[in-house]
PDB file of C-alpha atoms in Angstrom:
ATOM      1  CA  UNK A  22      10.298  -6.473  11.743  1.00  0.00           C
ATOM      2  CA  UNK A  23       7.883  -7.221   8.903  1.00  0.00           C
ATOM      3  CA  UNK A  24       8.702 -10.018   6.464  1.00  0.00           C
ATOM      4  CA  UNK A  25      10.290  -8.669   3.272  1.00  0.00           C
ATOM      5  CA  UNK A  26       7.902 -10.464   0.922  1.00  0.00           C
ATOM      6  CA  UNK A  27       9.193  -8.847  -2.306  1.00  0.00           C
ATOM      7  CA  UNK A  28      12.737 -10.030  -1.547  1.00  0.00           C
ATOM      8  CA  UNK A  29      11.563 -13.535  -0.606  1.00  0.00           C
ATOM      9  CA  UNK A  30       9.471 -13.794  -3.777  1.00  0.00           C
ATOM     10  CA  UNK A  31      12.396 -12.585  -5.893  1.00  0.00           C
ATOM     11  CA  UNK A  32      14.682 -15.250  -4.425  1.00  0.00           C
ATOM     12  CA  UNK A  33      12.088 -17.976  -4.994  1.00  0.00           C
ATOM     13  CA  UNK A  34      11.818 -16.952  -8.655  1.00  0.00           C
ATOM     14  CA  UNK A  35      15.609 -16.855  -9.075  1.00  0.00           C
ATOM     15  CA  UNK A  36      16.223 -20.186  -7.318  1.00  0.00           C
ATOM     16  CA  UNK A  37      13.420 -22.129  -9.039  1.00  0.00           C
ATOM     17  CA  UNK A  38      14.289 -20.681 -12.443  1.00  0.00           C
ATOM     18  CA  UNK A  39      17.994 -21.328 -11.859  1.00  0.00           C
ATOM     19  CA  UNK A  40      17.407 -24.975 -10.965  1.00  0.00           C
ATOM     20  CA  UNK A  41      15.313 -25.475 -14.090  1.00  0.00           C
ATOM     21  CA  UNK A  42      17.841 -23.703 -16.322  1.00  0.00           C
ATOM     22  CA  UNK A  43      20.916 -25.528 -14.979  1.00  0.00           C
ATOM     23  CA  UNK A  44      19.179 -28.899 -15.245  1.00  0.00           C
ATOM     24  CA  UNK A  45      18.048 -28.175 -18.820  1.00  0.00           C
ATOM     25  CA  UNK A  46      21.556 -27.120 -19.933  1.00  0.00           C
ATOM     26  CA  UNK A  47      23.586 -29.854 -18.252  1.00  0.00           C
ATOM     27  CA  UNK A  48      21.977 -32.671 -16.277  1.00  0.00           C
ATOM     28  CA  UNK A  49      18.930 -33.392 -18.465  1.00  0.00           C
ATOM     29  CA  UNK A  50      21.224 -34.049 -21.456  1.00  0.00           C
ATOM     30  CA  UNK A  51      23.403 -36.414 -19.432  1.00  0.00           C
ATOM     31  CA  UNK A  52      20.374 -38.382 -18.297  1.00  0.00           C
ATOM     32  CA  UNK A  53      19.248 -38.801 -21.900  1.00  0.00           C
ATOM     33  CA  UNK A  54      22.717 -39.865 -23.074  1.00  0.00           C
ATOM     34  CA  UNK A  55      22.919 -42.631 -20.478  1.00  0.00           C
ATOM     35  CA  UNK A  56      19.641 -44.290 -21.457  1.00  0.00           C
ATOM     36  CA  UNK A  57      18.910 -43.010 -24.929  1.00  0.00           C
ATOM     37  CA  UNK A  58      15.548 -41.770 -23.765  1.00  0.00           C
ATOM     38  CA  UNK A  59      14.206 -39.130 -21.441  1.00  0.00           C
ATOM     39  CA  UNK A  60      14.326 -40.179 -17.802  1.00  0.00           C
ATOM     40  CA  UNK A  61      12.106 -38.925 -15.025  1.00  0.00           C
ATOM     41  CA  UNK A  62      13.382 -35.647 -13.574  1.00  0.00           C
ATOM     42  CA  UNK A  63      14.589 -35.493  -9.947  1.00  0.00           C
ATOM     43  CA  UNK A  64      11.965 -34.283  -7.464  1.00  0.00           C
ATOM     44  CA  UNK A  65      13.638 -30.910  -6.926  1.00  0.00           C
ATOM     45  CA  UNK A  66      13.648 -30.249 -10.683  1.00  0.00           C
ATOM     46  CA  UNK A  67       9.989 -31.253 -10.998  1.00  0.00           C
ATOM     47  CA  UNK A  68       9.091 -28.798  -8.225  1.00  0.00           C
ATOM     48  CA  UNK A  69      11.163 -26.053  -9.865  1.00  0.00           C
ATOM     49  CA  UNK A  70       9.452 -26.589 -13.225  1.00  0.00           C
ATOM     50  CA  UNK A  71       6.013 -26.554 -11.592  1.00  0.00           C
ATOM     51  CA  UNK A  72       6.482 -23.504  -9.382  1.00  0.00           C
ATOM     52  CA  UNK A  73       8.670 -21.224 -11.502  1.00  0.00           C
ATOM     53  CA  UNK A  74       5.961 -20.090 -13.991  1.00  0.00           C
ATOM     54  CA  UNK A  75       3.480 -19.419 -11.174  1.00  0.00           C
ATOM     55  CA  UNK A  76       6.018 -17.573  -9.043  1.00  0.00           C
ATOM     56  CA  UNK A  77       7.197 -15.525 -12.032  1.00  0.00           C
ATOM     57  CA  UNK A  78       3.658 -14.435 -12.911  1.00  0.00           C
ATOM     58  CA  UNK A  79       2.864 -13.521  -9.285  1.00  0.00           C
ATOM     59  CA  UNK A  80       6.165 -11.649  -9.022  1.00  0.00           C
ATOM     60  CA  UNK A  81       5.487  -9.552 -12.139  1.00  0.00           C
ATOM     61  CA  UNK A  82       1.864  -8.828 -11.200  1.00  0.00           C
ATOM     62  CA  UNK A  83       2.720  -7.926  -7.613  1.00  0.00           C
ATOM     63  CA  UNK A  84       5.786  -5.852  -8.479  1.00  0.00           C
ATOM     64  CA  UNK A  85       4.501  -3.824 -11.412  1.00  0.00           C
ATOM     65  CA  UNK A  86       0.702  -4.005 -11.699  1.00  0.00           C
ATOM     66  CA  UNK A  87      -1.478  -4.793  -8.651  1.00  0.00           C
ATOM     67  CA  UNK A  88      -0.845  -5.738  -5.050  1.00  0.00           C
ATOM     68  CA  UNK A  89      -3.433  -6.680  -2.405  1.00  0.00           C
ATOM     69  CA  UNK A  90      -3.285  -5.373   1.164  1.00  0.00           C
ATOM     70  CA  UNK A  91      -5.331  -5.774   4.329  1.00  0.00           C
ATOM     71  CA  UNK A  92      -6.051  -2.748   6.525  1.00  0.00           C
ATOM     72  CA  UNK A  93      -4.613  -3.439  10.014  1.00  0.00           C
ATOM     73  CA  UNK A  94      -5.555  -0.266  11.908  1.00  0.00           C
ATOM     74  CA  UNK A  95      -8.286   2.351  12.333  1.00  0.00           C
ATOM     75  CA  UNK A  96      -6.203   5.295  11.116  1.00  0.00           C
ATOM     76  CA  UNK A  97      -8.211   5.627   7.875  1.00  0.00           C
ATOM     77  CA  UNK A  98     -11.703   5.256   9.401  1.00  0.00           C
ATOM     78  CA  UNK A  99     -14.329   5.979   8.095  1.00  0.00           C
ATOM     79  CA  UNK A 100     -12.881   5.590   4.579  1.00  0.00           C
ATOM     80  CA  UNK A 101     -11.239   2.234   5.329  1.00  0.00           C
ATOM     81  CA  UNK A 102     -12.138  -0.153   8.135  1.00  0.00           C
ATOM     82  CA  UNK A 103      -9.967  -2.689   9.945  1.00  0.00           C
ATOM     83  CA  UNK A 104     -10.233  -5.886   7.907  1.00  0.00           C
ATOM     84  CA  UNK A 105     -10.807  -4.243   4.523  1.00  0.00           C
ATOM     85  CA  UNK A 106      -8.866  -5.916   1.713  1.00  0.00           C
ATOM     86  CA  UNK A 107      -7.775  -3.360  -0.850  1.00  0.00           C
ATOM     87  CA  UNK A 108      -6.075  -3.283  -4.240  1.00  0.00           C
ATOM     88  CA  UNK A 109      -3.113  -1.016  -4.914  1.00  0.00           C
ATOM     89  CA  UNK A 110      -2.140   0.197  -8.374  1.00  0.00           C
ATOM     90  CA  UNK A 111       1.655  -0.249  -8.518  1.00  0.00           C
ATOM     91  CA  UNK A 112       2.199   1.713 -11.748  1.00  0.00           C
ATOM     92  CA  UNK A 113       0.030   4.791 -11.091  1.00  0.00           C
ATOM     93  CA  UNK A 114       3.057   6.758  -9.902  1.00  0.00           C
ATOM     94  CA  UNK A 115       5.632   5.123 -12.171  1.00  0.00           C
ATOM     95  CA  UNK A 116       7.205   1.694 -12.581  1.00  0.00           C
ATOM     96  CA  UNK A 117       9.717   0.811  -9.875  1.00  0.00           C
ATOM     97  CA  UNK A 118      12.162  -2.041  -9.569  1.00  0.00           C
ATOM     98  CA  UNK A 119      11.187  -4.486  -6.817  1.00  0.00           C
ATOM     99  CA  UNK A 120      13.264  -4.513  -3.622  1.00  0.00           C
ATOM    100  CA  UNK A 121      15.412  -1.472  -4.581  1.00  0.00           C
ATOM    101  CA  UNK A 122      12.303   0.714  -5.284  1.00  0.00           C
ATOM    102  CA  UNK A 123      14.184   2.573  -8.050  1.00  0.00           C
ATOM    103  CA  UNK A 124      11.797   4.297 -10.458  1.00  0.00           C
ATOM    104  CA  UNK A 125      12.542   3.269 -14.049  1.00  0.00           C
ATOM    105  CA  UNK A 126       9.489   4.668 -15.874  1.00  0.00           C
ATOM    106  CA  UNK A 127       7.798   7.931 -14.876  1.00  0.00           C
ATOM    107  CA  UNK A 128       4.037   7.623 -15.421  1.00  0.00           C
ATOM    108  CA  UNK A 129       2.301   9.931 -12.951  1.00  0.00           C
ATOM    109  CA  UNK A 130       2.620  11.782  -9.651  1.00  0.00           C
ATOM    110  CA  UNK A 131       0.542  11.650  -6.446  1.00  0.00           C
ATOM    111  CA  UNK A 132      -2.288  14.151  -6.237  1.00  0.00           C
ATOM    112  CA  UNK A 133      -3.895  15.756  -3.197  1.00  0.00           C
ATOM    113  CA  UNK A 134      -6.641  13.468  -1.966  1.00  0.00           C
ATOM    114  CA  UNK A 135      -5.112  10.209  -3.236  1.00  0.00           C
ATOM    115  CA  UNK A 136      -5.048   7.286  -0.806  1.00  0.00           C
ATOM    116  CA  UNK A 137      -1.490   6.018  -1.013  1.00  0.00           C
ATOM    117  CA  UNK A 138       0.555   3.071   0.276  1.00  0.00           C
ATOM    118  CA  UNK A 139       4.158   3.889   1.197  1.00  0.00           C
ATOM    119  CA  UNK A 140       7.037   3.214   3.565  1.00  0.00           C
ATOM    120  CA  UNK A 141       7.190   5.837   6.341  1.00  0.00           C
ATOM    121  CA  UNK A 142      10.575   7.418   7.105  1.00  0.00           C
ATOM    122  CA  UNK A 143      10.756   5.923  10.608  1.00  0.00           C
ATOM    123  CA  UNK A 144       9.827   2.327   9.597  1.00  0.00           C
ATOM    124  CA  UNK A 145      11.361   1.630   6.230  1.00  0.00           C
ATOM    125  CA  UNK A 146      10.261  -2.019   6.103  1.00  0.00           C
ATOM    126  CA  UNK A 147       6.560  -1.571   6.953  1.00  0.00           C
ATOM    127  CA  UNK A 148       3.703  -0.595   4.652  1.00  0.00           C
ATOM    128  CA  UNK A 149       1.551   2.374   5.719  1.00  0.00           C
ATOM    129  CA  UNK A 150      -1.597   3.737   4.095  1.00  0.00           C
ATOM    130  CA  UNK A 151      -2.719   7.363   4.439  1.00  0.00           C
ATOM    131  CA  UNK A 152      -4.159  10.168   2.339  1.00  0.00           C
ATOM    132  CA  UNK A 153      -1.971  12.558   0.358  1.00  0.00           C
ATOM    133  CA  UNK A 154      -2.606  15.995   1.833  1.00  0.00           C
ATOM    134  CA  UNK A 155       0.418  18.001   0.783  1.00  0.00           C
ATOM    135  CA  UNK A 156       2.557  18.020  -2.369  1.00  0.00           C
ATOM    136  CA  UNK A 157       6.162  19.237  -2.597  1.00  0.00           C
ATOM    137  CA  UNK A 158       6.273  22.928  -1.685  1.00  0.00           C
ATOM    138  CA  UNK A 159       2.819  23.044  -0.047  1.00  0.00           C
ATOM    139  CA  UNK A 160       2.312  24.884   3.216  1.00  0.00           C
ATOM    140  CA  UNK A 161       0.246  22.676   5.550  1.00  0.00           C
ATOM    141  CA  UNK A 162      -1.569  24.023   8.613  1.00  0.00           C
ATOM    142  CA  UNK A 163      -4.064  22.531  11.027  1.00  0.00           C
ATOM    143  CA  UNK A 164      -5.879  24.855  13.384  1.00  0.00           C
ATOM    144  CA  UNK A 165      -8.246  23.186  15.837  1.00  0.00           C
ATOM    145  CA  UNK A 166      -8.510  20.227  13.402  1.00  0.00           C
ATOM    146  CA  UNK A 167      -9.351  22.473  10.451  1.00  0.00           C
ATOM    147  CA  UNK A 168      -7.031  21.888   7.487  1.00  0.00           C
ATOM    148  CA  UNK A 169      -5.425  24.666   5.446  1.00  0.00           C
ATOM    149  CA  UNK A 170      -3.289  23.988   2.368  1.00  0.00           C
ATOM    150  CA  UNK A 171      -1.369  26.999   1.070  1.00  0.00           C
ATOM    151  CA  UNK A 172      -3.666  29.185   3.157  1.00  0.00           C
ATOM    152  CA  UNK A 173      -6.835  27.715   1.605  1.00  0.00           C
ATOM    153  CA  UNK A 174      -9.316  26.118   3.998  1.00  0.00           C
ATOM    154  CA  UNK A 175     -10.501  22.588   3.219  1.00  0.00           C
ATOM    155  CA  UNK A 176     -14.237  22.969   4.041  1.00  0.00           C
ATOM    156  CA  UNK A 177     -15.823  20.359   6.311  1.00  0.00           C
ATOM    157  CA  UNK A 178     -19.489  19.303   6.240  1.00  0.00           C
ATOM    158  CA  UNK A 179     -20.897  17.502   9.274  1.00  0.00           C
ATOM    159  CA  UNK A 180     -22.660  14.202   8.602  1.00  0.00           C
ATOM    160  CA  UNK A 181     -23.070  12.726  12.067  1.00  0.00           C
ATOM    161  CA  UNK A 182     -21.950  13.275  15.659  1.00  0.00           C
ATOM    162  CA  UNK A 183     -21.489  10.202  17.863  1.00  0.00           C
ATOM    163  CA  UNK A 184     -22.849   9.217  20.307  1.00  0.00           C
ATOM    164  CA  UNK A 185     -25.938  11.396  19.743  1.00  0.00           C
ATOM    165  CA  UNK A 186     -26.587  12.032  23.451  1.00  0.00           C
ATOM    166  CA  UNK A 187     -23.022  13.148  24.206  1.00  0.00           C
ATOM    167  CA  UNK A 188     -21.056  13.677  20.972  1.00  0.00           C
ATOM    168  CA  UNK A 189     -17.359  12.830  21.156  1.00  0.00           C
ATOM    169  CA  UNK A 190     -16.594  12.107  17.485  1.00  0.00           C
ATOM    170  CA  UNK A 191     -17.775  13.819  14.305  1.00  0.00           C
ATOM    171  CA  UNK A 192     -18.041  12.177  10.871  1.00  0.00           C
ATOM    172  CA  UNK A 193     -17.647  14.729   8.096  1.00  0.00           C
ATOM    173  CA  UNK A 194     -17.069  15.326   4.428  1.00  0.00           C
ATOM    174  CA  UNK A 195     -13.864  17.253   3.731  1.00  0.00           C
ATOM    175  CA  UNK A 196     -13.273  19.035   0.436  1.00  0.00           C
ATOM    176  CA  UNK A 197      -9.578  19.128  -0.474  1.00  0.00           C
ATOM    177  CA  UNK A 198      -9.028  21.217  -3.590  1.00  0.00           C
ATOM    178  CA  UNK A 199     -12.283  19.958  -5.109  1.00  0.00           C
ATOM    179  CA  UNK A 200     -11.885  16.310  -4.036  1.00  0.00           C
ATOM    180  CA  UNK A 201     -14.343  15.266  -1.335  1.00  0.00           C
ATOM    181  CA  UNK A 202     -13.647  12.449   1.111  1.00  0.00           C
ATOM    182  CA  UNK A 203     -14.918  11.179   4.445  1.00  0.00           C
ATOM    183  CA  UNK A 204     -13.050  11.902   7.651  1.00  0.00           C
ATOM    184  CA  UNK A 205     -13.500  11.648  11.422  1.00  0.00           C
ATOM    185  CA  UNK A 206     -12.290  13.920  14.204  1.00  0.00           C
ATOM    186  CA  UNK A 207     -12.798  14.301  17.922  1.00  0.00           C
ATOM    187  CA  UNK A 208     -15.052  17.075  19.195  1.00  0.00           C
ATOM    188  CA  UNK A 209     -12.133  18.059  21.411  1.00  0.00           C
ATOM    189  CA  UNK A 210      -8.973  17.934  19.235  1.00  0.00           C
ATOM    190  CA  UNK A 211      -6.027  15.825  20.341  1.00  0.00           C
ATOM    191  CA  UNK A 212      -2.307  16.652  20.343  1.00  0.00           C
ATOM    192  CA  UNK A 213      -2.089  16.751  16.535  1.00  0.00           C
ATOM    193  CA  UNK A 214      -5.095  19.033  16.056  1.00  0.00           C
ATOM    194  CA  UNK A 215      -2.691  21.905  15.476  1.00  0.00           C
ATOM    195  CA  UNK A 216       0.267  21.730  13.102  1.00  0.00           C
ATOM    196  CA  UNK A 217       2.205  23.798  10.601  1.00  0.00           C
ATOM    197  CA  UNK A 218       4.974  22.963   8.161  1.00  0.00           C
ATOM    198  CA  UNK A 219       6.134  23.192   4.544  1.00  0.00           C
ATOM    199  CA  UNK A 220       6.577  20.042   2.461  1.00  0.00           C
ATOM    200  CA  UNK A 221      10.175  19.721   1.173  1.00  0.00           C
ATOM    201  CA  UNK A 222      10.877  19.073  -2.481  1.00  0.00           C
ATOM    202  CA  UNK A 223      10.648  15.393  -3.352  1.00  0.00           C
ATOM    203  CA  UNK A 224       8.423  14.649  -0.340  1.00  0.00           C
ATOM    204  CA  UNK A 225       4.714  14.332   0.529  1.00  0.00           C
ATOM    205  CA  UNK A 226       2.612  15.127   3.584  1.00  0.00           C
ATOM    206  CA  UNK A 227       0.428  12.162   4.551  1.00  0.00           C
ATOM    207  CA  UNK A 228      -2.459  12.154   7.004  1.00  0.00           C
ATOM    208  CA  UNK A 229      -5.021   9.573   8.141  1.00  0.00           C
ATOM    209  CA  UNK A 230      -8.736  10.261   7.721  1.00  0.00           C
ATOM    210  CA  UNK A 231      -9.217   9.381  11.402  1.00  0.00           C
ATOM    211  CA  UNK A 232      -7.541  12.634  12.345  1.00  0.00           C
ATOM    212  CA  UNK A 233      -7.184  12.187  16.112  1.00  0.00           C
ATOM    213  CA  UNK A 234      -6.302   8.489  15.893  1.00  0.00           C
ATOM    214  CA  UNK A 235      -3.584   8.448  13.260  1.00  0.00           C
ATOM    215  CA  UNK A 236       0.187   8.605  13.524  1.00  0.00           C
ATOM    216  CA  UNK A 237       1.211  10.238  10.271  1.00  0.00           C
ATOM    217  CA  UNK A 238       3.338  13.064   8.868  1.00  0.00           C
ATOM    218  CA  UNK A 239       2.352  15.207  11.834  1.00  0.00           C
ATOM    219  CA  UNK A 240       4.235  12.745  14.068  1.00  0.00           C
ATOM    220  CA  UNK A 241       7.073  11.274  11.979  1.00  0.00           C
ATOM    221  CA  UNK A 242       7.599  13.724   9.128  1.00  0.00           C
ATOM    222  CA  UNK A 243       7.332  13.840   5.355  1.00  0.00           C
ATOM    223  CA  UNK A 244       7.458  10.828   3.018  1.00  0.00           C
ATOM    224  CA  UNK A 245      10.238  10.759   0.400  1.00  0.00           C
ATOM    225  CA  UNK A 246       9.167  10.093  -3.177  1.00  0.00           C
ATOM    226  CA  UNK A 247      11.420   7.009  -3.342  1.00  0.00           C
ATOM    227  CA  UNK A 248       9.341   5.305  -0.619  1.00  0.00           C
ATOM    228  CA  UNK A 249       6.031   5.376  -2.522  1.00  0.00           C
ATOM    229  CA  UNK A 250       4.472   1.942  -3.164  1.00  0.00           C
ATOM    230  CA  UNK A 251       1.292   2.751  -5.090  1.00  0.00           C
ATOM    231  CA  UNK A 252      -2.219   4.172  -5.185  1.00  0.00           C
ATOM    232  CA  UNK A 253      -5.025   2.384  -3.304  1.00  0.00           C
ATOM    233  CA  UNK A 254      -8.080   2.397  -5.551  1.00  0.00           C
ATOM    234  CA  UNK A 255     -10.570  -0.323  -4.541  1.00  0.00           C
ATOM    235  CA  UNK A 256     -11.936  -2.431  -1.686  1.00  0.00           C
ATOM    236  CA  UNK A 257     -12.524  -5.998  -2.853  1.00  0.00           C
ATOM    237  CA  UNK A 258     -13.429  -7.768   0.399  1.00  0.00           C
ATOM    238  CA  UNK A 259     -13.899  -7.264   4.128  1.00  0.00           C
ATOM    239  CA  UNK A 260     -12.801  -9.925   6.605  1.00  0.00           C
ATOM    240  CA  UNK A 261     -12.225  -8.683  10.130  1.00  0.00           C
ATOM    241  CA  UNK A 262     -11.780 -11.947  12.060  1.00  0.00           C
ATOM    242  CA  UNK A 263     -10.225 -15.309  11.227  1.00  0.00           C
ATOM    243  CA  UNK A 264     -13.307 -17.303  12.190  1.00  0.00           C
ATOM    244  CA  UNK A 265     -15.855 -14.893  10.703  1.00  0.00           C
ATOM    245  CA  UNK A 266     -17.245 -14.985   7.180  1.00  0.00           C
ATOM    246  CA  UNK A 267     -15.843 -12.633   4.538  1.00  0.00           C
ATOM    247  CA  UNK A 268     -18.176  -9.839   3.478  1.00  0.00           C
ATOM    248  CA  UNK A 269     -18.482  -8.124   0.111  1.00  0.00           C
ATOM    249  CA  UNK A 270     -20.802  -5.308   1.219  1.00  0.00           C
ATOM    250  CA  UNK A 271     -17.973  -2.761   1.181  1.00  0.00           C
ATOM    251  CA  UNK A 272     -16.731  -3.633  -2.299  1.00  0.00           C
ATOM    252  CA  UNK A 273     -16.150  -0.522  -4.381  1.00  0.00           C
ATOM    253  CA  UNK A 274     -13.763   2.283  -5.269  1.00  0.00           C
ATOM    254  CA  UNK A 275     -11.887   4.236  -2.611  1.00  0.00           C
ATOM    255  CA  UNK A 276     -12.749   7.915  -2.459  1.00  0.00           C
TER     256      UNK A 276
END
């Protein structure tokens, strides 16, 4: 099970702020009364005063504005590579309370072609990142790895076939309702190369750009609106191995 970082961060903010508040209201006054002057604070209070402002700022930024993630798998190749560090806009689809994920301010809705971070229905404590393919009510079909949304074909334009001597994988541009993005698919489609289904109300159909190497809505179903985390919008660093040097060659917006 993944560590619940939002909950841990919330508790750190509450505990450090609580220690500071209780000491300020009760114990700090008693220390001054005994000596007539301000005495040195206990170590635990000093730590609380030092860490609370930092933790509070990080908590607010991470919960409501921006959150960094590292890409752990190849499911979004070629758009995102293993080791890419990305930024996620936490308010693009509305402001949500941390931990409970309750939406309190409605700002926007996911659009087809967005790259989105979310909690999948089968692993409700793990972040996933895929592309929004279907909106509520959309009819989604894949026929031999060709995508149709509401009966409209998403045209594909071949860029490269690899390896050149005996092609097994194709890199293509795909045009989804006027939004073009990179994708990869096997020359011979895998088990999820064919699919059909209608997106229920309040849900989204998510799919990886690495079509034959992605477990997504074709495997585990549609993503409820309440499980949305935010919109991935930029790569800010690439660091694939612990003992390698970070690279900034891939820095830029996510298409």
